[in-house]
Coordinates of C-alpha atoms in Angstrom, one line a residue:
M1 CA 38.9 97.7 45.6
L2 CA 36.7 94.9 46.9
N3 CA 33.6 96.3 45.3
Y4 CA 35.5 96.7 42.0
C5 CA 36.5 93.0 42.1
K6 CA 32.9 92.0 42.8
S7 CA 31.7 94.1 39.9
I8 CA 34.1 92.8 37.2
C9 CA 33.6 89.2 38.4
R10 CA 29.9 89.5 37.3
Y11 CA 31.0 89.3 33.7
Q12 CA 31.0 85.6 32.9
W13 CA 33.2 86.0 29.8
L14 CA 36.0 87.8 31.6
I15 CA 37.8 84.8 33.3
P16 CA 37.8 82.5 30.2
C17 CA 39.2 85.4 28.1
L18 CA 41.9 86.1 30.7
L19 CA 42.8 82.4 30.8
V20 CA 43.0 82.2 26.9
L21 CA 45.2 85.4 26.9
F22 CA 47.4 83.9 29.6
C23 CA 47.8 80.6 27.6
F24 CA 48.8 82.5 24.4
T25 CA 51.2 84.7 26.4
S26 CA 52.7 81.6 28.0
F27 CA 53.5 80.2 24.6
Y28 CA 55.7 83.2 23.9
A29 CA 57.3 82.9 27.3
L30 CA 58.2 79.3 26.5
G31 CA 60.1 80.2 23.4
S32 CA 57.6 80.1 20.5
M33 CA 58.2 83.7 19.6
Y34 CA 60.5 82.3 16.9
P35 CA 58.7 80.1 14.3
P36 CA 60.7 77.7 12.2
A37 CA 63.0 79.7 9.9
H38 CA 61.8 80.7 6.4
I39 CA 58.5 78.9 6.6
G40 CA 56.9 81.5 4.3
D41 CA 53.8 83.6 4.8
K42 CA 51.3 80.8 4.3
W43 CA 52.9 78.5 6.9
Y44 CA 53.5 81.4 9.3
K45 CA 49.7 82.1 9.3
A46 CA 49.1 78.5 10.0
Y47 CA 51.6 78.7 12.8
I48 CA 49.8 81.6 14.4
V49 CA 46.3 79.9 13.9
R50 CA 47.5 76.7 15.6
H51 CA 48.8 78.6 18.6
I52 CA 45.6 80.7 18.9
A53 CA 43.5 77.5 18.7
A54 CA 45.7 75.8 21.3
A55 CA 45.4 78.8 23.6
V56 CA 41.6 78.8 23.3
I57 CA 41.4 75.1 24.1
M58 CA 43.7 75.3 27.0
G59 CA 42.1 78.5 28.3
L60 CA 38.6 76.9 28.3
W61 CA 40.0 73.8 29.9
F62 CA 41.6 75.8 32.7
Y63 CA 38.3 77.7 33.1
W64 CA 36.3 74.5 33.4
M65 CA 38.6 73.3 36.1
S66 CA 38.5 76.6 37.9
V67 CA 34.7 76.3 38.2
R68 CA 34.4 72.6 38.9
T69 CA 37.6 71.5 40.6
P70 CA 39.4 74.6 42.1
R71 CA 42.1 72.6 43.9
L72 CA 43.1 70.7 40.7
F73 CA 43.0 74.0 38.9
G74 CA 45.6 75.5 41.2
V75 CA 47.8 72.4 41.2
V76 CA 48.0 72.5 37.4
L77 CA 48.1 76.2 36.7
L78 CA 50.6 77.4 39.2
P79 CA 53.6 75.0 38.2
Y80 CA 52.8 75.8 34.6
F81 CA 53.0 79.5 35.2
V82 CA 56.2 79.2 37.3
A83 CA 58.0 77.2 34.6
S84 CA 57.0 79.7 31.8
W85 CA 57.8 82.7 34.0
L86 CA 61.3 81.5 35.0
Y87 CA 62.1 80.6 31.3
M88 CA 60.6 83.7 29.8
P89 CA 63.8 85.9 29.5
Q90 CA 65.5 83.0 27.6
G91 CA 62.4 82.2 25.6
L92 CA 61.9 85.8 24.4
V93 CA 65.5 86.2 23.3
Y94 CA 66.8 82.7 22.3
G95 CA 63.6 80.6 21.7
D96 CA 63.5 76.9 22.5
L97 CA 65.3 75.3 25.4
T98 CA 68.4 73.6 24.0
V99 CA 71.2 71.3 25.2
A100 CA 73.7 74.2 24.8
M101 CA 71.6 76.3 27.2
F102 CA 71.6 73.5 29.8
E103 CA 75.3 72.7 29.5
S104 CA 76.1 76.4 29.9
L105 CA 73.9 76.5 33.0
L106 CA 75.8 73.6 34.5
A107 CA 79.1 75.3 33.7
T108 CA 78.2 78.8 34.9
D109 CA 79.2 80.3 38.3
S110 CA 77.2 83.0 40.1
E111 CA 79.4 85.8 38.6
E112 CA 78.9 84.6 35.0
A113 CA 75.2 84.1 35.7
F114 CA 74.8 87.7 36.9
A115 CA 76.7 89.0 33.8
Y116 CA 74.5 86.8 31.6
L117 CA 71.3 88.3 33.1
Q118 CA 72.6 91.8 32.6
N119 CA 72.9 91.2 28.9
F120 CA 69.1 90.8 28.4
P121 CA 67.5 93.9 26.8
I122 CA 65.4 96.1 29.2
Y123 CA 62.2 95.3 27.3
V124 CA 62.6 91.6 28.3
W125 CA 62.6 92.5 32.0
V126 CA 59.6 94.8 31.5
L127 CA 57.6 92.0 29.9
W128 CA 58.8 89.6 32.6
V129 CA 57.4 91.8 35.4
A130 CA 54.3 92.5 33.3
Y131 CA 53.7 88.8 32.9
L132 CA 54.0 88.3 36.6
L133 CA 51.6 91.1 37.4
F134 CA 49.1 89.9 34.8
F135 CA 49.1 86.4 36.4
L136 CA 48.7 87.8 39.9
G137 CA 45.8 90.0 38.8
M138 CA 44.2 87.2 37.0
A139 CA 44.6 85.0 40.1
V140 CA 42.9 87.6 42.3
V141 CA 39.9 87.9 39.9
I142 CA 39.5 84.1 39.6
R143 CA 39.8 83.6 43.4
R144 CA 37.2 86.3 44.0
K145 CA 34.9 84.7 41.4
Q146 CA 35.2 81.3 43.0
K147 CA 34.2 82.8 46.4
L148 CA 31.2 84.5 44.8
N149 CA 30.2 81.4 42.9
N150 CA 29.8 79.0 45.9
N151 CA 26.3 77.9 45.1
I152 CA 27.3 75.1 42.8
A153 CA 25.2 71.9 43.4
T154 CA 26.6 69.2 45.4
G155 CA 26.0 65.4 45.6
R156 CA 26.5 62.6 43.2
K157 CA 26.2 64.8 40.1
I158 CA 29.1 67.1 41.1
K159 CA 31.2 64.0 42.2
F160 CA 30.6 62.5 38.8
E161 CA 31.6 65.8 37.1
R162 CA 34.7 66.1 39.2
G163 CA 35.6 62.5 38.3
A164 CA 35.2 63.2 34.6
I165 CA 37.3 66.4 34.9
Y166 CA 40.1 64.4 36.7
L167 CA 40.1 61.9 33.8
L168 CA 40.1 64.7 31.3
A169 CA 43.0 66.3 33.1
I170 CA 45.0 63.1 33.0
A171 CA 44.3 62.6 29.3
V172 CA 45.4 66.1 28.5
A173 CA 48.5 65.8 30.6
F174 CA 49.3 62.5 28.9
L175 CA 49.0 64.0 25.4
F176 CA 50.7 67.3 26.1
F177 CA 53.4 66.3 28.6
I178 CA 53.8 62.7 29.4
K179 CA 53.7 61.1 25.9
P180 CA 56.4 63.4 24.3
A181 CA 58.6 63.2 27.4
Y182 CA 58.3 59.4 27.4
R183 CA 59.1 58.9 23.7
N184 CA 62.2 61.1 24.0
F185 CA 63.5 59.5 27.2
V186 CA 62.7 55.8 26.4
H187 CA 62.9 55.6 22.6
D188 CA 65.5 58.4 22.1
E189 CA 63.3 60.0 19.5
S190 CA 63.0 63.6 18.5
Y191 CA 59.2 63.4 18.9
A192 CA 57.8 66.9 19.7
I193 CA 61.2 68.4 19.9
N194 CA 60.6 70.4 16.8
K195 CA 56.8 70.5 16.9
W196 CA 55.5 74.0 16.4
L197 CA 52.9 73.8 19.2
M198 CA 53.5 74.8 22.8
P199 CA 53.6 73.6 25.5
Q200 CA 54.1 70.1 24.1
K201 CA 57.5 71.0 22.8
F202 CA 58.7 72.6 26.0
S203 CA 57.5 69.7 28.1
A204 CA 59.4 67.3 25.9
R205 CA 62.5 69.4 26.1
L206 CA 62.4 69.4 29.9
I207 CA 63.2 65.7 29.7
Y208 CA 65.2 65.6 26.4
V209 CA 67.7 68.4 27.3
P210 CA 69.0 67.0 30.6
Y211 CA 69.0 63.5 29.3
M212 CA 71.0 64.5 26.2
T213 CA 73.4 66.5 28.4
Y214 CA 74.1 63.4 30.4
K215 CA 74.6 61.3 27.3
D216 CA 77.0 64.0 26.0
L217 CA 79.2 63.8 29.1
Q218 CA 79.3 60.0 28.9
F219 CA 79.8 60.0 25.2
S220 CA 82.8 62.3 25.4
K221 CA 84.4 60.3 28.1
E222 CA 84.1 57.0 26.2
A223 CA 85.4 58.5 23.0
Q224 CA 88.5 59.8 24.6
N225 CA 89.4 56.4 26.0
E226 CA 89.7 54.7 22.6
V227 CA 93.3 54.4 21.5
P228 CA 94.1 54.1 17.7
Q229 CA 96.9 51.8 16.5
W230 CA 97.9 53.6 13.2
Q231 CA 101.4 52.6 11.8
I232 CA 102.6 55.8 10.1
E233 CA 105.6 55.4 7.9
K234 CA 106.0 58.9 6.5
V235 CA 104.4 62.4 6.7
S236 CA 105.1 64.8 3.9
P237 CA 102.3 67.4 3.6
V238 CA 102.4 69.7 0.6
Y239 CA 100.0 72.4 1.9
Q240 CA 99.7 74.4 5.1
N241 CA 95.9 74.1 5.3
Y242 CA 93.9 71.1 4.4
V243 CA 90.1 71.5 4.5
V244 CA 87.4 68.8 4.2
V245 CA 83.9 70.0 3.6
L246 CA 81.3 67.4 4.2
G247 CA 78.2 68.2 2.2
E248 CA 74.7 67.0 3.0
S249 CA 72.2 65.2 0.7
V250 CA 73.7 66.5 -2.6
R251 CA 73.0 64.4 -5.7
A252 CA 75.6 64.7 -8.3
D253 CA 73.1 64.8 -11.2
Y254 CA 71.7 68.1 -9.8
L255 CA 75.0 69.9 -10.4
P256 CA 76.0 71.4 -13.8
M257 CA 79.5 69.6 -13.8
Y258 CA 77.5 66.3 -13.7
G259 CA 75.1 67.2 -16.5
Y260 CA 72.3 69.3 -14.9
P261 CA 71.1 72.0 -17.3
L262 CA 70.8 74.7 -14.6
N263 CA 73.9 76.3 -13.0
T264 CA 73.3 75.3 -9.4
S265 CA 77.0 75.6 -8.5
P266 CA 78.6 78.5 -10.4
F267 CA 81.8 78.4 -8.2
L268 CA 82.4 74.7 -8.4
S269 CA 81.7 74.6 -12.1
R270 CA 84.5 77.1 -12.8
V271 CA 87.1 76.4 -10.1
N272 CA 90.3 74.6 -11.2
G273 CA 90.9 71.3 -9.6
I274 CA 90.1 67.6 -9.8
R275 CA 86.6 66.2 -10.1
L276 CA 85.7 62.6 -9.6
A277 CA 83.0 61.9 -12.2
N278 CA 81.8 58.6 -10.7
Y279 CA 82.3 58.8 -6.9
V280 CA 79.9 56.5 -5.0
A281 CA 79.1 57.1 -1.3
P282 CA 79.3 54.0 0.8
A283 CA 75.8 54.3 2.3
P284 CA 72.6 56.3 1.9
S285 CA 72.4 58.2 5.1
T286 CA 74.6 60.6 7.0
I287 CA 75.6 58.6 10.1
V288 CA 76.1 55.4 8.1
S289 CA 78.0 57.0 5.3
I290 CA 80.3 59.4 7.0
S291 CA 81.3 56.9 9.6
R292 CA 82.5 54.6 6.7
V293 CA 84.2 57.4 4.7
L294 CA 86.3 58.7 7.6
S295 CA 87.0 55.4 9.3
L296 CA 88.6 52.1 8.4
T297 CA 86.0 49.3 7.8
D298 CA 86.1 45.6 8.2
E299 CA 85.2 43.0 5.5
N300 CA 81.5 43.5 6.2
G301 CA 81.7 47.2 5.7
Q302 CA 81.4 48.1 9.4
P303 CA 83.4 51.0 10.7
K304 CA 86.3 50.8 13.2
Y305 CA 85.9 53.9 15.2
A306 CA 89.4 53.8 16.7
Y307 CA 90.8 54.2 13.2
T308 CA 89.6 57.6 11.9
L309 CA 90.9 60.4 9.7
I310 CA 91.0 62.7 12.8
N311 CA 93.1 60.2 14.8
L312 CA 95.4 59.6 11.8
A313 CA 95.9 63.4 11.4
N314 CA 96.6 63.8 15.1
M315 CA 99.2 61.1 15.1
A316 CA 100.8 62.6 12.0
G317 CA 101.3 65.9 13.7
F318 CA 98.5 67.9 12.2
D319 CA 96.5 70.5 14.2
T320 CA 92.9 69.2 13.8
F321 CA 89.6 71.2 13.9
W322 CA 86.1 69.8 13.5
L323 CA 83.4 72.5 12.8
S324 CA 79.9 71.1 12.6
N325 CA 76.5 72.6 11.9
Q326 CA 74.9 69.2 12.6
G327 CA 74.1 67.8 16.0
K328 CA 76.4 66.3 18.6
M329 CA 74.2 63.9 20.5
G330 CA 71.1 63.3 18.5
R331 CA 70.1 59.8 17.4
D332 CA 71.2 60.6 13.8
D333 CA 74.4 62.4 14.8
S334 CA 76.4 60.7 17.6
A335 CA 78.5 58.2 15.5
V336 CA 79.8 61.1 13.3
A337 CA 80.3 63.3 16.3
K338 CA 82.3 60.6 17.9
I339 CA 84.8 61.0 15.1
G340 CA 84.7 64.8 15.4
I341 CA 85.3 65.2 19.1
R342 CA 88.7 63.5 18.7
A343 CA 89.9 66.7 17.0
K344 CA 92.1 69.0 19.0
Q345 CA 89.5 71.7 18.7
Y346 CA 85.9 71.2 17.8
V347 CA 82.7 73.2 17.6
F348 CA 79.1 71.9 17.3
T349 CA 76.4 74.5 16.7
K350 CA 73.9 72.1 18.1
L351 CA 74.8 70.0 21.1
G352 CA 71.6 67.9 20.8
D353 CA 69.8 66.7 17.6
Y354 CA 70.8 68.0 14.2
N355 CA 67.4 69.6 13.8
E356 CA 67.4 71.1 17.3
T357 CA 67.6 74.6 15.7
V358 CA 67.7 75.8 12.1
L359 CA 70.9 77.6 11.4
S360 CA 72.5 78.6 8.1
D361 CA 75.8 76.8 7.4
E362 CA 77.4 80.3 7.3
V363 CA 77.4 80.2 11.1
L364 CA 80.5 78.0 10.7
L365 CA 82.5 80.7 8.9
P366 CA 83.6 82.7 12.0
H367 CA 84.8 79.4 13.6
F368 CA 86.6 78.6 10.3
Q369 CA 88.4 82.0 10.4
N370 CA 89.4 81.3 14.0
A371 CA 90.9 78.0 13.0
L372 CA 92.8 79.7 10.2
D373 CA 94.1 82.3 12.6
V374 CA 95.6 79.8 15.0
Q375 CA 99.4 80.3 15.0
T376 CA 101.2 77.0 14.5
E377 CA 104.1 75.5 12.6
N378 CA 102.1 72.3 12.0
P379 CA 99.9 71.7 9.0
K380 CA 96.2 72.0 9.8
L381 CA 93.3 69.7 9.0
I382 CA 89.9 71.6 9.2
V383 CA 86.7 69.7 8.7
L384 CA 83.4 71.5 8.1
H385 CA 80.3 69.4 8.4
L386 CA 77.3 71.2 6.7
L387 CA 73.6 70.8 7.1
G388 CA 73.4 71.8 3.5
S389 CA 70.5 70.2 1.5
H390 CA 69.1 68.0 4.2
P391 CA 65.4 67.2 3.6
G392 CA 63.2 70.0 4.7
F393 CA 64.8 72.0 2.0
C394 CA 62.7 75.2 2.4
D395 CA 63.7 75.4 6.1
R396 CA 67.4 75.3 5.1
I397 CA 67.4 78.3 2.6
T398 CA 67.9 81.9 3.6
K399 CA 66.1 83.5 0.7
E400 CA 63.5 82.6 -1.9
P401 CA 64.6 80.3 -4.7
E402 CA 66.1 81.8 -7.8
M403 CA 65.5 78.8 -10.0
Y404 CA 62.1 77.1 -10.2
L405 CA 60.8 73.6 -10.7
P406 CA 57.1 72.7 -10.6
S407 CA 57.4 71.8 -6.9
R408 CA 58.3 74.5 -4.4
N409 CA 60.2 71.8 -2.4
M410 CA 62.4 71.0 -5.4
S411 CA 62.9 74.7 -6.1
C412 CA 64.2 75.1 -2.5
Y413 CA 66.5 72.1 -3.1
L414 CA 68.1 73.9 -6.0
E415 CA 68.5 77.0 -3.9
S416 CA 70.1 75.0 -1.1
L417 CA 72.7 73.8 -3.7
I418 CA 73.4 77.3 -4.7
Q419 CA 73.9 78.3 -1.0
T420 CA 76.4 75.5 -0.4
D421 CA 78.3 76.5 -3.5
H422 CA 78.4 80.1 -2.3
L423 CA 79.7 78.9 1.1
L424 CA 82.5 77.0 -0.7
Q425 CA 83.4 80.1 -2.5
Q426 CA 83.6 82.0 0.8
V427 CA 85.8 79.3 2.2
D428 CA 88.1 79.6 -0.8
D429 CA 88.2 83.4 -0.5
M430 CA 89.1 83.2 3.2
L431 CA 91.9 80.7 2.4
R432 CA 93.3 82.9 -0.3
H433 CA 93.2 85.9 1.9
K434 CA 95.3 84.0 4.5
Q435 CA 98.1 83.8 1.9
Q436 CA 99.0 80.3 2.9
S437 CA 99.0 77.2 0.7
Y438 CA 95.8 75.2 0.9
S439 CA 93.8 72.4 -0.6
V440 CA 90.1 71.7 -0.2
V441 CA 88.1 68.5 -0.7
Y442 CA 84.3 68.7 -1.0
F443 CA 82.0 65.7 -1.2
S444 CA 78.5 64.9 -0.1
D445 CA 77.6 62.2 2.5
H446 CA 74.8 60.7 0.4
G447 CA 72.2 61.4 -2.2
L448 CA 68.4 61.3 -2.2
S449 CA 65.5 59.7 -4.1
S450 CA 62.2 60.9 -5.3
A451 CA 59.4 60.8 -2.8
I452 CA 56.5 58.4 -3.3
D453 CA 54.2 61.3 -4.4
G454 CA 56.3 61.9 -7.5
W455 CA 58.3 65.0 -8.0
N456 CA 56.9 66.8 -5.0
S457 CA 60.1 66.3 -3.0
M458 CA 63.0 64.0 -2.3
V459 CA 63.8 61.8 0.7
V460 CA 66.5 59.5 2.1
G461 CA 66.3 56.1 0.4
T462 CA 68.3 53.0 -0.4
K463 CA 67.0 51.5 -3.7
Y464 CA 68.4 53.8 -6.3
K465 CA 71.9 54.7 -7.6
Q466 CA 71.1 58.3 -7.0
N467 CA 71.0 57.6 -3.2
Y468 CA 74.8 57.0 -3.5
A469 CA 76.0 59.0 -6.6
V470 CA 77.3 62.2 -5.1
P471 CA 79.9 64.9 -6.0
F472 CA 83.5 64.7 -5.0
I473 CA 85.7 67.7 -5.9
R474 CA 89.2 68.8 -4.9
F475 CA 90.7 72.2 -5.5
S476 CA 93.9 73.8 -4.3
S477 CA 95.9 77.0 -4.1
D478 CA 98.2 75.7 -6.9
S479 CA 95.5 74.2 -9.2
T480 CA 95.9 75.5 -12.8
K481 CA 93.3 73.5 -14.7
Q482 CA 90.2 71.4 -14.4
E483 CA 90.8 67.6 -14.4
V484 CA 88.2 64.9 -14.5
I485 CA 88.8 61.3 -13.2
Y486 CA 86.2 59.0 -14.9
S487 CA 87.0 55.7 -13.2
R488 CA 84.6 54.7 -10.5
K489 CA 85.7 55.5 -6.9
S490 CA 84.1 54.0 -3.8
G491 CA 83.6 55.9 -0.5
F492 CA 85.0 52.9 1.3
D493 CA 88.4 53.9 -0.2
A494 CA 88.0 57.6 0.5
L495 CA 90.0 57.4 3.8
S496 CA 93.1 56.1 1.9
G497 CA 92.6 58.9 -0.7
L498 CA 92.4 61.6 2.0
A499 CA 95.6 60.2 3.6
Q500 CA 97.4 60.3 0.2
W501 CA 96.1 63.9 -0.3
M502 CA 97.5 64.9 3.1
G503 CA 100.9 63.3 2.4
I504 CA 100.5 60.6 5.1
R505 CA 101.8 57.1 4.4
E506 CA 100.3 54.5 6.7
T507 CA 100.9 50.8 6.5
Q508 CA 97.3 49.7 6.0
L509 CA 96.2 52.6 3.8
S510 CA 99.2 52.6 1.5
R511 CA 98.0 49.3 0.0
K512 CA 95.2 51.1 -1.8
P513 CA 95.7 52.5 -5.3
D514 CA 95.9 56.2 -6.0
F515 CA 92.5 57.6 -5.3
F516 CA 93.0 60.7 -7.5
A517 CA 94.1 58.9 -10.6
E518 CA 92.4 56.8 -13.3
G519 CA 92.2 53.1 -12.4
E520 CA 90.2 49.9 -13.1
N521 CA 86.5 50.0 -13.1
G522 CA 85.8 47.0 -10.9
P523 CA 82.5 46.4 -9.0
V524 CA 81.6 48.9 -6.3
Y525 CA 79.5 47.9 -3.3
V526 CA 77.3 50.0 -1.1
F527 CA 75.9 49.4 2.3
N528 CA 72.1 49.7 2.0
Q529 CA 71.5 49.9 5.8
E530 CA 71.3 46.1 6.0
K531 CA 74.0 44.5 3.8
L532 CA 76.5 45.2 1.0
V533 CA 75.0 45.2 -2.5
D534 CA 76.4 45.8 -5.9
F535 CA 75.9 49.4 -7.0
D536 CA 75.2 48.3 -10.6
T537 CA 72.2 46.3 -9.5
L538 CA 70.3 49.4 -8.3
A539 CA 67.6 51.2 -10.3
D540 CA 67.8 54.7 -11.7
D541 CA 65.9 57.7 -10.4
P542 CA 66.5 60.5 -12.9
A543 CA 66.8 64.1 -11.8
Q544 CA 63.8 66.4 -12.4
K545 CA 64.7 69.0 -15.1
P546 CA 63.0 72.3 -16.0

């Protein structure tokens, strides 16, 4: 055996090849087996090339250290292997480390942990053992090579080389590990969390996930301590099930009911109900808009988080459910989630940032069915918060676009609208099958505006009417015709409209006019992330048409 090791160590190319192979294998162990969803063949090839290039660079860097600074090599390589080996079963099956995984770990006892490990497929454990044996075999070969290669020059030159290697090691550690972890922890940014390259993403998540878990626990505790002071005068619901579907980044002018020439919403365009033709969202981004739609606001348009739709429904005797395919504790999610966790039952598919993982909105449907199946004499309010058409359109869709515009991104946007429409039809079918009276309100949180590079894509913005002009549609089990309300409606008044819809009369909200009836077309103001501005003063950003 000793002679065999000596013979294979004579091949100078063997160790760098082993280290490159080890690095590439470690990327899979750390969860990069699953690339971003629906990235297409072109981007999948780029994804593979990036990981191969990273494996070559890291493998050669490890090799250089093994020759020049064996002690530093061991200090760096061993912890990296241990982390990747311990995480490998989860990485192969579930992908990236997430807040949900970490919270489950904290809440799991030894019996549940053993049952969890038993659920992994046998091939995972085979690969897990093979990875360990590969590393041990590689370590033996490298160690033998170091002993045979003990004739490296000494003196000032080698000291200089070792100093340079130490500086290089610090620089690489900073770029791959320290920088992403620092930006996540100090600045609360999602930097590197969704990068495609390992191990930068994993190192960032090692800090991000425990930190967000801690924030989640504190956040939930604070939210439960806020006491609302609603003054409910009367509760007279008409339906058994009330459903609010919060859409994402849907511009009204890309739907056929609002004048778009392609049928991007076949269900909504034919369903009987009430459509608000000129509904204006209160703000141009999710967290700023939804927090103002579902909460009372002061004279400056700032939300009062103790006065929300969920609290109102709870006090009125409704059983409340919040089902979200967006994040719970991300920088762009927490204010909305603070409303949602006041529901009597809530589900978040992502406990961290909204973009923590890419999941179809249909993942909410089983939870929606569970909410419908809850036996109760009380009326229900069920809120579904979709990821819908959030920018990054091609990552949101589950199949290739059926309608085409010159830009692939915009074709994906149209497909995302079709998918949301199909989900709404599924919601309607599930409600009908339950054979209970129901009413559904669907509206989008905000719109979008064209990117700077023309029609290539759309982004969140503040300067155009289309950043705020979004669909608002209501349909019910007893709807017999399509009605259109043409007077302008503001999202700042939506909470009073939802209370009227649910049959709740509350002292402050009852002062508002009927939200689902024609009224005066007075000025409508929107909050542009800085101040309230008149909607009519904003410029137009026309939709791209085929």
